[in-house]
Short mmCIF file of C-alpha atoms in Angstrom, two decimals:
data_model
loop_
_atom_site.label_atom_id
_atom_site.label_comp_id
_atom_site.label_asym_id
_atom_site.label_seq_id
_atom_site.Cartn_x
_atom_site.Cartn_y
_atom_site.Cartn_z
CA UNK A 1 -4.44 52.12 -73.90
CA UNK A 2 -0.97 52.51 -72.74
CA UNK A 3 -2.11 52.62 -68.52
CA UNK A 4 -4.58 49.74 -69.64
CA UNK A 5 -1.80 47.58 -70.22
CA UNK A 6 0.25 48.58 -67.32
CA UNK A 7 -2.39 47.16 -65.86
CA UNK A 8 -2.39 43.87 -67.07
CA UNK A 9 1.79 43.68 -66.63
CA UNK A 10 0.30 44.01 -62.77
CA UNK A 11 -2.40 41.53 -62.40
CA UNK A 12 -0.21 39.14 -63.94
CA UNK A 13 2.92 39.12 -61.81
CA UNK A 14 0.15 39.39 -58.76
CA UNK A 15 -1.74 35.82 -59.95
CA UNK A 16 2.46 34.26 -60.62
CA UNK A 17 3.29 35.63 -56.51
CA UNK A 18 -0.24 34.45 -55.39
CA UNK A 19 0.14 31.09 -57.38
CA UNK A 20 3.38 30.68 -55.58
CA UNK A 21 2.45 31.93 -52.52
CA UNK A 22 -0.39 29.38 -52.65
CA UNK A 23 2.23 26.80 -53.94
CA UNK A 24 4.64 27.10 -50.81
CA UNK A 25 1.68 27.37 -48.52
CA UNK A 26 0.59 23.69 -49.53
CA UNK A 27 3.65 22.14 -49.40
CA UNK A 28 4.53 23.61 -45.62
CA UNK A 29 1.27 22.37 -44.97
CA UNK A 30 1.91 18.73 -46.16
CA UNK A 31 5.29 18.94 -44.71
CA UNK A 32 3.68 19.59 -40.89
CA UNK A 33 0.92 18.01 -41.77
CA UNK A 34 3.09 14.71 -42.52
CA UNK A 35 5.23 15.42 -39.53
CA UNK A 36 2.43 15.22 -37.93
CA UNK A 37 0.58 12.37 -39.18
CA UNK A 38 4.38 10.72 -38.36
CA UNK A 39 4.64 11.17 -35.06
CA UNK A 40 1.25 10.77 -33.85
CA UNK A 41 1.70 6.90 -36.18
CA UNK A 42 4.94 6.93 -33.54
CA UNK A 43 2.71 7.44 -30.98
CA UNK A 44 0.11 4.93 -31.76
CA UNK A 45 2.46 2.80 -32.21
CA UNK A 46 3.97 3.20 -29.21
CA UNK A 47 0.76 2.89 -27.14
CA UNK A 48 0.02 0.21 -28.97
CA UNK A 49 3.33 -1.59 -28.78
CA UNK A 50 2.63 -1.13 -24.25
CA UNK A 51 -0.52 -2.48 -24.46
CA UNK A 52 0.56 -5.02 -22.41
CA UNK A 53 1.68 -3.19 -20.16
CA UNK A 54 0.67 -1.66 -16.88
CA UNK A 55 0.96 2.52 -18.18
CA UNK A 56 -0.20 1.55 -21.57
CA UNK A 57 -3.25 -0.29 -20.75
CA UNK A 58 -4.27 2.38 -18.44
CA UNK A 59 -3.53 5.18 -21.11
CA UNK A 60 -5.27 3.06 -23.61
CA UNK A 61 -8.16 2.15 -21.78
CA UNK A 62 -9.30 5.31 -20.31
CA UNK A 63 -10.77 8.07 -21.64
CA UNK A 64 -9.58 11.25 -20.24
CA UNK A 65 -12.23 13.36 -18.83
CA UNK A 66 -11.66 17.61 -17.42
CA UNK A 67 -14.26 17.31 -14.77
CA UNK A 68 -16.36 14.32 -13.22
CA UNK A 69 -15.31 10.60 -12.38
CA UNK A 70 -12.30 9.28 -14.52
CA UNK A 71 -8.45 9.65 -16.24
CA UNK A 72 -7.27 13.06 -15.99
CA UNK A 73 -4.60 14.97 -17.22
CA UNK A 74 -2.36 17.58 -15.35
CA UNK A 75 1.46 18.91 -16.11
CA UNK A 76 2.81 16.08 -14.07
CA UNK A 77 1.27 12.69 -16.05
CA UNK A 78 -2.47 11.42 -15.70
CA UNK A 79 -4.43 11.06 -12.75
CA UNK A 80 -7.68 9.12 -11.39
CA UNK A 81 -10.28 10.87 -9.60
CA UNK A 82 -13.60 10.16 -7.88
CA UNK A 83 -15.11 6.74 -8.07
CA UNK A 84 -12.69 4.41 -10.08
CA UNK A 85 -13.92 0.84 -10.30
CA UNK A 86 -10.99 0.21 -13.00
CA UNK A 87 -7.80 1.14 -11.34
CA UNK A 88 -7.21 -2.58 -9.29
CA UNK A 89 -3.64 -4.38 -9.13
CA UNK A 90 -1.95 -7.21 -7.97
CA UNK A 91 1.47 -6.78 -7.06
CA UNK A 92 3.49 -9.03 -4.54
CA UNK A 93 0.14 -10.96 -3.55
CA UNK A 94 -1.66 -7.88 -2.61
CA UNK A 95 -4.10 -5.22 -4.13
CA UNK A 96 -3.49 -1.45 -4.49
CA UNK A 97 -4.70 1.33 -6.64
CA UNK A 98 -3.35 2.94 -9.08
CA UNK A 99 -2.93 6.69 -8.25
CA UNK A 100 -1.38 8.31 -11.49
CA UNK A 101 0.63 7.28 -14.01
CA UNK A 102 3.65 9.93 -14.02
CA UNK A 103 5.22 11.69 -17.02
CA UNK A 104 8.57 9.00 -17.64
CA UNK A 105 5.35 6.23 -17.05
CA UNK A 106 6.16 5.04 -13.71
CA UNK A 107 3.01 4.33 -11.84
CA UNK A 108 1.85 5.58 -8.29
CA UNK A 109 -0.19 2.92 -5.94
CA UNK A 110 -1.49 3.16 -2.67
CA UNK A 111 -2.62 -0.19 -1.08
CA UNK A 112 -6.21 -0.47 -1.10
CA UNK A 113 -6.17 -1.63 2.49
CA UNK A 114 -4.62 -1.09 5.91
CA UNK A 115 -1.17 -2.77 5.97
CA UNK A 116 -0.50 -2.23 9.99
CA UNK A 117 -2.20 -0.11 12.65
CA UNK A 118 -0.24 2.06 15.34
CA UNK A 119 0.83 5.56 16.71
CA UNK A 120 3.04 8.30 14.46
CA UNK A 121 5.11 8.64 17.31
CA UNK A 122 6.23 11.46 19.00
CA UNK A 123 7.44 13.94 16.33
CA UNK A 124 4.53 14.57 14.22
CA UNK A 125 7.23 15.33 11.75
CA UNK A 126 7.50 12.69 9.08
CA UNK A 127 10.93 12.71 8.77
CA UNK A 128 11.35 11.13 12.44
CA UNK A 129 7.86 8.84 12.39
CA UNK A 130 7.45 5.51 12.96
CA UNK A 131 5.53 5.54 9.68
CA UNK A 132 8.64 6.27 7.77
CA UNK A 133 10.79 3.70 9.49
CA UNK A 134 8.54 0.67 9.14
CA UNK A 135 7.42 1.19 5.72
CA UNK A 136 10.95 2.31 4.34
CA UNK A 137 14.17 0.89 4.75
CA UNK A 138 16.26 3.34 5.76
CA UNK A 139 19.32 1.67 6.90
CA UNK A 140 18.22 2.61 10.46
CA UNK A 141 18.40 -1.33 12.54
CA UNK A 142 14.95 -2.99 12.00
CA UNK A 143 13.50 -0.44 9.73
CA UNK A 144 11.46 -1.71 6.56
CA UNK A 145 9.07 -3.94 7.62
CA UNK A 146 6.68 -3.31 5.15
CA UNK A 147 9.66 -2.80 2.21
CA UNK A 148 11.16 -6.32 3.26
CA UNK A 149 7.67 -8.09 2.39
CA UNK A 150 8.18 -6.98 -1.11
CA UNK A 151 9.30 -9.28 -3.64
CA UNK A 152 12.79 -8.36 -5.49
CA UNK A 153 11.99 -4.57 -4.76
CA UNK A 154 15.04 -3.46 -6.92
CA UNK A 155 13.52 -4.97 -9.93
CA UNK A 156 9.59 -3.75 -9.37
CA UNK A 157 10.52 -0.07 -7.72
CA UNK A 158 11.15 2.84 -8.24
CA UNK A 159 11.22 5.67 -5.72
CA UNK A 160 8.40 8.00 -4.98
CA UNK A 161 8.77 11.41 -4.68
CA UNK A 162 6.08 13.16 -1.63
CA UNK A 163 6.30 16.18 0.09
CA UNK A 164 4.93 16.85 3.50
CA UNK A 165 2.19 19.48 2.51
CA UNK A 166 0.33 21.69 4.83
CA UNK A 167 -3.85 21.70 5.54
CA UNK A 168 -4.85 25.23 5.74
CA UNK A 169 -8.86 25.34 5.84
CA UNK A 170 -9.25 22.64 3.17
CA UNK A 171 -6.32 24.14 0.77
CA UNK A 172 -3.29 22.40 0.25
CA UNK A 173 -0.31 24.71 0.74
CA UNK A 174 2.37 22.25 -1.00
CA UNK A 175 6.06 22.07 0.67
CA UNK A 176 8.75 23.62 -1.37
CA UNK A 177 11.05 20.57 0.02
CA UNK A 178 10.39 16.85 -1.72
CA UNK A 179 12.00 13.87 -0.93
CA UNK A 180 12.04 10.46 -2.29
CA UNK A 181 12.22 7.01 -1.09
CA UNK A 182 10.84 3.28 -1.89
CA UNK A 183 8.33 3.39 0.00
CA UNK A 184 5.96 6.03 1.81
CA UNK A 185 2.27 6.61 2.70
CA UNK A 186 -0.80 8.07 1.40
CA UNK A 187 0.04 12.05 1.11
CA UNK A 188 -2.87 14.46 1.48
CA UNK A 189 -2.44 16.10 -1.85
CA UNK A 190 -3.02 13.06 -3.62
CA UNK A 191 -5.82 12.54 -1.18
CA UNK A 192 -7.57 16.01 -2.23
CA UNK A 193 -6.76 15.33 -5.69
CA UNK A 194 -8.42 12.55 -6.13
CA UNK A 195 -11.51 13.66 -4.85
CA UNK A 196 -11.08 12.92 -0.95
CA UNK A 197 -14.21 11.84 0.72
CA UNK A 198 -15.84 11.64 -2.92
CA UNK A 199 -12.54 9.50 -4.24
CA UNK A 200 -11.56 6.08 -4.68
CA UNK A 201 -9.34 6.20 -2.03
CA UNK A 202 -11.69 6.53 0.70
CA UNK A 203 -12.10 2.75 1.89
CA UNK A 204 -14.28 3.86 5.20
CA UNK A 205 -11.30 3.00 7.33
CA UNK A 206 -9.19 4.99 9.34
CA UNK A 207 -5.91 6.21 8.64
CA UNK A 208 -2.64 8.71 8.65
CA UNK A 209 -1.76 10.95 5.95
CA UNK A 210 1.28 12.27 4.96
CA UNK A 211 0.93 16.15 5.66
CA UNK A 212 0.43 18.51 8.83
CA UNK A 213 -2.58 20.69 9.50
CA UNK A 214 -1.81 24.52 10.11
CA UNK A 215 -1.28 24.01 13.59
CA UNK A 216 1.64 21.73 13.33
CA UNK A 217 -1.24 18.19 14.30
CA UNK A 218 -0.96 15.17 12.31
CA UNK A 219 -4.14 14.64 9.77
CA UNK A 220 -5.81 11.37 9.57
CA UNK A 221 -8.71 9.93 7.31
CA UNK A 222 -12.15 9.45 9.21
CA UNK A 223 -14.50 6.88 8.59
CA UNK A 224 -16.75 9.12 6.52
CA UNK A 225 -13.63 10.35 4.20
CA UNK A 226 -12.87 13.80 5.87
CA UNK A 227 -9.49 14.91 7.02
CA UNK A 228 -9.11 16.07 10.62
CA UNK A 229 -6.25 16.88 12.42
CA UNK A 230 -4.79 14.65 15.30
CA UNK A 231 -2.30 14.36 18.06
CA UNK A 232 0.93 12.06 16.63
CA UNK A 233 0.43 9.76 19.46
CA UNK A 234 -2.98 8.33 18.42
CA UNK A 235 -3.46 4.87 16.67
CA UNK A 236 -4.60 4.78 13.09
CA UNK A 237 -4.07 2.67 10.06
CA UNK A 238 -1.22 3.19 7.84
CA UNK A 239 -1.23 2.57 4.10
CA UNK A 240 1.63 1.85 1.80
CA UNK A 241 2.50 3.92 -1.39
CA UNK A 242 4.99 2.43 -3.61
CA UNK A 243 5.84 3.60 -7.43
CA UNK A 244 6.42 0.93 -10.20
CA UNK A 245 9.19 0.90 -13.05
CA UNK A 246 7.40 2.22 -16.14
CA UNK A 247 6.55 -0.61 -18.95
CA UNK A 248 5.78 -3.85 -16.53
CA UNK A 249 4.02 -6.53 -18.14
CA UNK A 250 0.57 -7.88 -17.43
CA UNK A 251 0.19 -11.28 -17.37
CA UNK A 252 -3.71 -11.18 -16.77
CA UNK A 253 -6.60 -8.81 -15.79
CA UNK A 254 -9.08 -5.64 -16.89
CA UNK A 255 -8.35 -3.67 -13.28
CA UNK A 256 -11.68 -4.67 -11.90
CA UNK A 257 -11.79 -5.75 -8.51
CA UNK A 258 -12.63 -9.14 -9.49
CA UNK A 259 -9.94 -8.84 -12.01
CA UNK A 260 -7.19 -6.80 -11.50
CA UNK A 261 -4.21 -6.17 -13.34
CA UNK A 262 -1.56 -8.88 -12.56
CA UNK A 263 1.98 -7.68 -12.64
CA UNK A 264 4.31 -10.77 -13.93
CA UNK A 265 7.20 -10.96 -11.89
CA UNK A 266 7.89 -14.61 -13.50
CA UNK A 267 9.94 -15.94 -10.82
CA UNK A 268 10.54 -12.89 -8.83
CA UNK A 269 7.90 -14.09 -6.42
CA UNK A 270 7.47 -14.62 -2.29
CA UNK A 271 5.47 -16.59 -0.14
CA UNK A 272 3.99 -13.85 1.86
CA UNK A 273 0.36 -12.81 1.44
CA UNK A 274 -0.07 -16.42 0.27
CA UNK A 275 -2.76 -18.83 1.73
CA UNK A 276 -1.81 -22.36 3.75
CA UNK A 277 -4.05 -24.63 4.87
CA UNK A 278 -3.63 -26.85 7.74
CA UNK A 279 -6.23 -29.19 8.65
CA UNK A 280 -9.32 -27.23 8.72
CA UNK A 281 -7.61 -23.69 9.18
CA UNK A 282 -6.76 -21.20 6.76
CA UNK A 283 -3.33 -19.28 7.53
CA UNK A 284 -2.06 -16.41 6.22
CA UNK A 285 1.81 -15.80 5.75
CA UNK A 286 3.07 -12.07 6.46
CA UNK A 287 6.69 -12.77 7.76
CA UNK A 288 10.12 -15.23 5.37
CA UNK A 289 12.87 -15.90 7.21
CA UNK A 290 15.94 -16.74 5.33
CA UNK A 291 16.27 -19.86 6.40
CA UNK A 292 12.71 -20.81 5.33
CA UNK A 293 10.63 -20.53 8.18
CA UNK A 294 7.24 -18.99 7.52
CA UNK A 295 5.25 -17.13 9.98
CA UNK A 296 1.23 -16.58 9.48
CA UNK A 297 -1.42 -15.57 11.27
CA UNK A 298 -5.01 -17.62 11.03
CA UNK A 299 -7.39 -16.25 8.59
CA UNK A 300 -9.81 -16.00 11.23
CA UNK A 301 -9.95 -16.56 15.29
CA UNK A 302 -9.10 -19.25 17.14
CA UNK A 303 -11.42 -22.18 17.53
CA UNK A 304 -11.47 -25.38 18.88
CA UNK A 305 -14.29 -27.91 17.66
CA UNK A 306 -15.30 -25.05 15.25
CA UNK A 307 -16.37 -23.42 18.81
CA UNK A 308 -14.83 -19.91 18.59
CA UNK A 309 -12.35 -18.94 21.88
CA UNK A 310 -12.71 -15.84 23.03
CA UNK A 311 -10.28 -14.99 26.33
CA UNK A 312 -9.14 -12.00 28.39
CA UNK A 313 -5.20 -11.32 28.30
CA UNK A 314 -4.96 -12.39 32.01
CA UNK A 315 -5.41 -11.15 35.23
CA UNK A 316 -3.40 -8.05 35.63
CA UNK A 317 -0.35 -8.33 33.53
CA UNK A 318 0.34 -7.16 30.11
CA UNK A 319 3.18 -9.55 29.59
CA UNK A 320 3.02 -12.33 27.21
CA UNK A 321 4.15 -14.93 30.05
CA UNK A 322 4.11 -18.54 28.90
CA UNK A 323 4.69 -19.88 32.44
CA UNK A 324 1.48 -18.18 34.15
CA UNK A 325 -1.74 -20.68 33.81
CA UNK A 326 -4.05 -17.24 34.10
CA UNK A 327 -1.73 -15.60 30.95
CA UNK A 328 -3.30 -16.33 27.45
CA UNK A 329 0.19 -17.11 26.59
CA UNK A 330 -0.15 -20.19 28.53
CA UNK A 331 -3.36 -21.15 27.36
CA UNK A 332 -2.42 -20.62 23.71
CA UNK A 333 0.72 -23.14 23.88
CA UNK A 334 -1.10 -25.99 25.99
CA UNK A 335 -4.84 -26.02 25.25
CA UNK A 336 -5.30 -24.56 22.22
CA UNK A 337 -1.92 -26.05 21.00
CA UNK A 338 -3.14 -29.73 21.96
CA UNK A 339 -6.24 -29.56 19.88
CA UNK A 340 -4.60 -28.64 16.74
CA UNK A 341 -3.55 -32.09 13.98
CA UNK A 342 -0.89 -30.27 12.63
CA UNK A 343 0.61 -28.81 16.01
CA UNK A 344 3.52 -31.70 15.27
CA UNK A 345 4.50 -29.24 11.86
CA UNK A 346 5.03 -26.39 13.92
CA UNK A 347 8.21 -24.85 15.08
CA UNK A 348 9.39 -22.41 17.74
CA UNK A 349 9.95 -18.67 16.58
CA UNK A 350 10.58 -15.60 18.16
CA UNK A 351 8.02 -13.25 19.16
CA UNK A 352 8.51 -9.64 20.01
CA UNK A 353 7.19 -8.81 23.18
CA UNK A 354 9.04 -5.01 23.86
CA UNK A 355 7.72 -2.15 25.52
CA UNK A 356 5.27 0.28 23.49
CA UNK A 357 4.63 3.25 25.81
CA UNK A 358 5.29 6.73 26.39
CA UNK A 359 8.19 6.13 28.39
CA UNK A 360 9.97 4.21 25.54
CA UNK A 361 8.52 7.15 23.10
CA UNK A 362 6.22 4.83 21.20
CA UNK A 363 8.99 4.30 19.07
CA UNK A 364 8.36 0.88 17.16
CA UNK A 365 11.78 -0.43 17.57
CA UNK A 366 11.59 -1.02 21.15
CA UNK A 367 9.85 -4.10 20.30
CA UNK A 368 12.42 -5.64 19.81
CA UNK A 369 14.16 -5.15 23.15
CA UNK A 370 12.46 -8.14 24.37
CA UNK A 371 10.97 -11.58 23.00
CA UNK A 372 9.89 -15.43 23.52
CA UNK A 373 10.03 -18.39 21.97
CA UNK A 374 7.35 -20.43 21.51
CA UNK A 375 4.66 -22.20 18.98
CA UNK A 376 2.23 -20.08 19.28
CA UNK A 377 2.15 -16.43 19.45
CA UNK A 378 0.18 -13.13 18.77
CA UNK A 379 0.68 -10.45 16.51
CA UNK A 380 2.54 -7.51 17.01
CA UNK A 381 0.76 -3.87 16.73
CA UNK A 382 3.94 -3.11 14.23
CA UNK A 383 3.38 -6.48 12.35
CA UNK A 384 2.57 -6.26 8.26
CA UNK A 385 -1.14 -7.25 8.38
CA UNK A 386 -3.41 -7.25 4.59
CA UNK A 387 -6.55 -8.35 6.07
CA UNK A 388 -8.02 -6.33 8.25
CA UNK A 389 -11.10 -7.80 8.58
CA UNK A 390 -10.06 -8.85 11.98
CA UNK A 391 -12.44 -6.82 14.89
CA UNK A 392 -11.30 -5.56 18.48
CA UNK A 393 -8.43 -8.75 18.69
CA UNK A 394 -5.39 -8.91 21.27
CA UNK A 395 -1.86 -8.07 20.32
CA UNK A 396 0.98 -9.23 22.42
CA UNK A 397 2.76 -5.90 22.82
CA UNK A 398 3.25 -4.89 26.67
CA UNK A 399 1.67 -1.35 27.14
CA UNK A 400 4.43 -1.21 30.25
CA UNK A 401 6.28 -2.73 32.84
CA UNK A 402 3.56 -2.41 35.61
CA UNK A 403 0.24 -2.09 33.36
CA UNK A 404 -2.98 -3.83 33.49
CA UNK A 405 -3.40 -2.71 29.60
CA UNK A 406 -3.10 -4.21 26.75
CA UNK A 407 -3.04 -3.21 23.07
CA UNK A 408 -6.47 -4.00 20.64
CA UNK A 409 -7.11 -3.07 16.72
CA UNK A 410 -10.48 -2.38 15.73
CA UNK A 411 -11.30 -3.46 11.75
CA UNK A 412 -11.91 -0.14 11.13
CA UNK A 413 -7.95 0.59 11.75
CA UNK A 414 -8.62 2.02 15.67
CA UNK A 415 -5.61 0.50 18.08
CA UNK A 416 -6.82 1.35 21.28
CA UNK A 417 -5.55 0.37 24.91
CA UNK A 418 -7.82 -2.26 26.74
CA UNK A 419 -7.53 -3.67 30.09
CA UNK A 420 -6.14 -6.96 29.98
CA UNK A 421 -9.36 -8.32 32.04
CA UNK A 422 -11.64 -7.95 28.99
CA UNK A 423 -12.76 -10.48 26.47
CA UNK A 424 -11.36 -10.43 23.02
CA UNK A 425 -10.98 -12.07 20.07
CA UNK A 426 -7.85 -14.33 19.33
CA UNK A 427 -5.93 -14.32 16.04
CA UNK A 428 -3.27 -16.27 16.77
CA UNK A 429 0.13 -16.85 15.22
CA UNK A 430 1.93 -19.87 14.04
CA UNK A 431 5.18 -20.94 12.17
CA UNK A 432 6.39 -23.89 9.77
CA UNK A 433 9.52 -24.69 7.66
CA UNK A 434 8.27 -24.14 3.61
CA UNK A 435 9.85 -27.34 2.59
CA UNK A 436 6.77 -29.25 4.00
CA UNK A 437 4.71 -27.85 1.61
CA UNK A 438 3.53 -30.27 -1.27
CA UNK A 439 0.78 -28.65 -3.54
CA UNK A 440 -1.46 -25.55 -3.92
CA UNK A 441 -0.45 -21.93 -5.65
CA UNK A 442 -0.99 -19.95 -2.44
CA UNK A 443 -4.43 -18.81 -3.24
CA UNK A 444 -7.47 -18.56 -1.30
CA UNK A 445 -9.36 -20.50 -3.65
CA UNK A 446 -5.87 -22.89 -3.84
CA UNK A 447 -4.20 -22.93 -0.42
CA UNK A 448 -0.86 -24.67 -0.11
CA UNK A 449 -0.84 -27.86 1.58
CA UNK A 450 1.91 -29.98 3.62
CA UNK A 451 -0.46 -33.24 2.17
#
């Protein structure tokens, strides 16, 4: 009886520690579990606090996905892979795609076009390439073409970190060494990563990336989507990649194509990229000056009588010269001039006419070692150009001092050297103070107009 009892006097002090073992269990439980519940409300709450803006809407929108088309996740923020129809946005009058969102919410875009065509130059280091230069402004006299067509960068930007990886039979051996600036171009690990010829990022054009192959040659984009290696000196499209502050509002869109996300800058806005229309012609402005003058190309080739012109450059020079009658330059500010109604509107501006050779080491800034004045021009290889629609036109770059060539981009991004003797199509260029303008948002379905 006595060991019976014992026992009991055991069972019961092991139900009073197992009821308050179970007790304390239950309560940590709720505690976590109510931490939890807490900060994944936060969470919500946060997300759906950004909903308006560009990182939230993304987050929100998407659902992430480990393998196949979509959002992903990795240890540096999310990430869009294969084909995206959902990743559109219009910043600064143009379109780009998002790339990834990082981890502080800052998002990556590329533009989802070719913004310029012409040669690396002759380091195929990027550190020392013209692509660095004219899409960045590095302090460096005329650098940051591209950057200076950006409205109120300090406000919109951040910088964006790349690195300048190496190709080693398909695998991406990433650089220790990363940099940042504004503004830089399409990198091949975000190229890969995305999916490459399989991404969203292969528009069928041509152009650079940011990254060497193993033997030290630039790599470039083909028109199917595959990388291959290059020499620095070819000509290939060049597109921008820019990083936005995190948190940016939308002020419209679902990032379709047909409607993309619409960053509101409220006033913080330019004219370029916007739409005039003169008479019957549709212009294009890529260049403000600070005292108002706008420069734009025609949103389409020159006519006359709806009658398309086509023209060789001349006979045998590659020099814009406005006082030979066999030079297009000639031709382009009598003729062609004469038959426009709004040629009274128009006002002289300086063109850059400076060598672009080996000689002057294809470096871009040479342009600018010579020019003209006149009404109507050309445009440059190293000009900021969004539509590239245009096929196998003149620039007005001389190739040299003695040459019978003469620079030509292709709509697939190819700028090639042509001899001045052949026929080509004419975009050409014209300027006119922005106070004339009366009504219209800028759009290509509502021009501006001097009317």
């Amino acid at each position: 009886m006595a060991k019976k009892k014992k026992n009991n006097i055991i069972s019961e002090k092991e139900f009073i520690f197992n009821f308050l073992s179970l007790t304390i269990i239950i309560l940590i439980g709720l505690y976590f579990g109510g931490r939890s519940l807490y900060y994944y409300s936060k969470q919500n709450m946060s997300i759906k606090a950004d909903s308006n803006t560009l990182n939230g809407l993304i987050v929100s929108r998407n659902k992430l996905t480990k393998s196949g088309d979509g959002l992903h996740r990795d240890a540096d923020g999310y990430y869009f892979k294969g084909e995206v129809l959902n990743n559109y946005v219009l910043f600064g009058n143009r379109y780009f795609r998002v790339i990834r969102i990082n981890n502080d919410n800052t998002v990556k875009l590329v533009s989802e076009d070719l913004v310029a065509s012409f040669m690396w130059g002759e380091d195929a280091n990027y550190e020392f390439s013209n692509l660095k230069y004219w899409l960045n402004n590095t302090g460096d006299n005329y650098s940051g073409v591209y950057y200076n067509t950006i409205p109120s960068p300090d406000k919109f930007l951040t910088k964006t970190s790349y690195r300048e990886d190496i190709l080693n039979n398909g695998e991406v051996n990433k650089s220790k060494n990363i940099y940042n600036e504004n503004v830089t171009t399409l990198g091949i690990s975000d190229y890969i990563l995305a999916g490459g010829k399989k991404g969203f990022l292969n528009n069928n054009k041509l152009f650079y990336l940011l990254g060497l192959a193993k033997d030290k040659e630039n790599l470039y984009v083909d028109l199917d989507g595959s990388v291959k290696s290059c020499d620095s000196l070819d000509g290939y499209g060049v597109r921008a990649v820019i990083t936005l502050k995190k948190n940016l509002e939308i002020s419209s869109g679902d990032g379709s194509k047909e409607r993309p996300f619409v960053i509101n800058q409220k006033n913080d806005v330019n004219y370029i990229d916007s739409y005039v229309k003169l008479g019957n012609d549709i212009y294009k402005v890529y260049q403000e000056s600070n005292d108002g003058i706008l420069k734009m190309y025609k949103y389409g080739y020159a006519n006359i009588n709806g009658m398309e012109i086509v023209l060789n450059y001349s006979k045998s020079t590659s020099h814009f010269n406005l006082l030979d009658r066999n030079n297009i330059a000639y031709y382009l500010n009598t003729t062609y001039l004469n038959s426009l109604s709004y040629a009274n509107i128009l006002v002289d501006n300086y063109f850059y006419t400076g060598e672009v050779s080996s000689d002057k080491s294809y470096k871009f800034s040479n342009i600018y070692n010579s020019n003209v004045v006149c009404k109507v021009g050309l445009l440059n290889i190293f000009d900021y150009v969004s539509n590239n629609n245009f096929n196998d036109y003149f620039h007005m770059n001389t190739t040299s001092t003695v040459s019978s060539m003469q620079y030509s981009t292709s709509s697939n991004g190819l700028l090639e050297e042509v001899d001045v003797s052949e026929v080509k199509h004419i975009v050409p260029v014209i300027s006119i103070n922005k106070n004339i303008i009366k009504n219209g948002k800028g759009l290509e379905s509502d021009p501006f107009t001097v009317e």
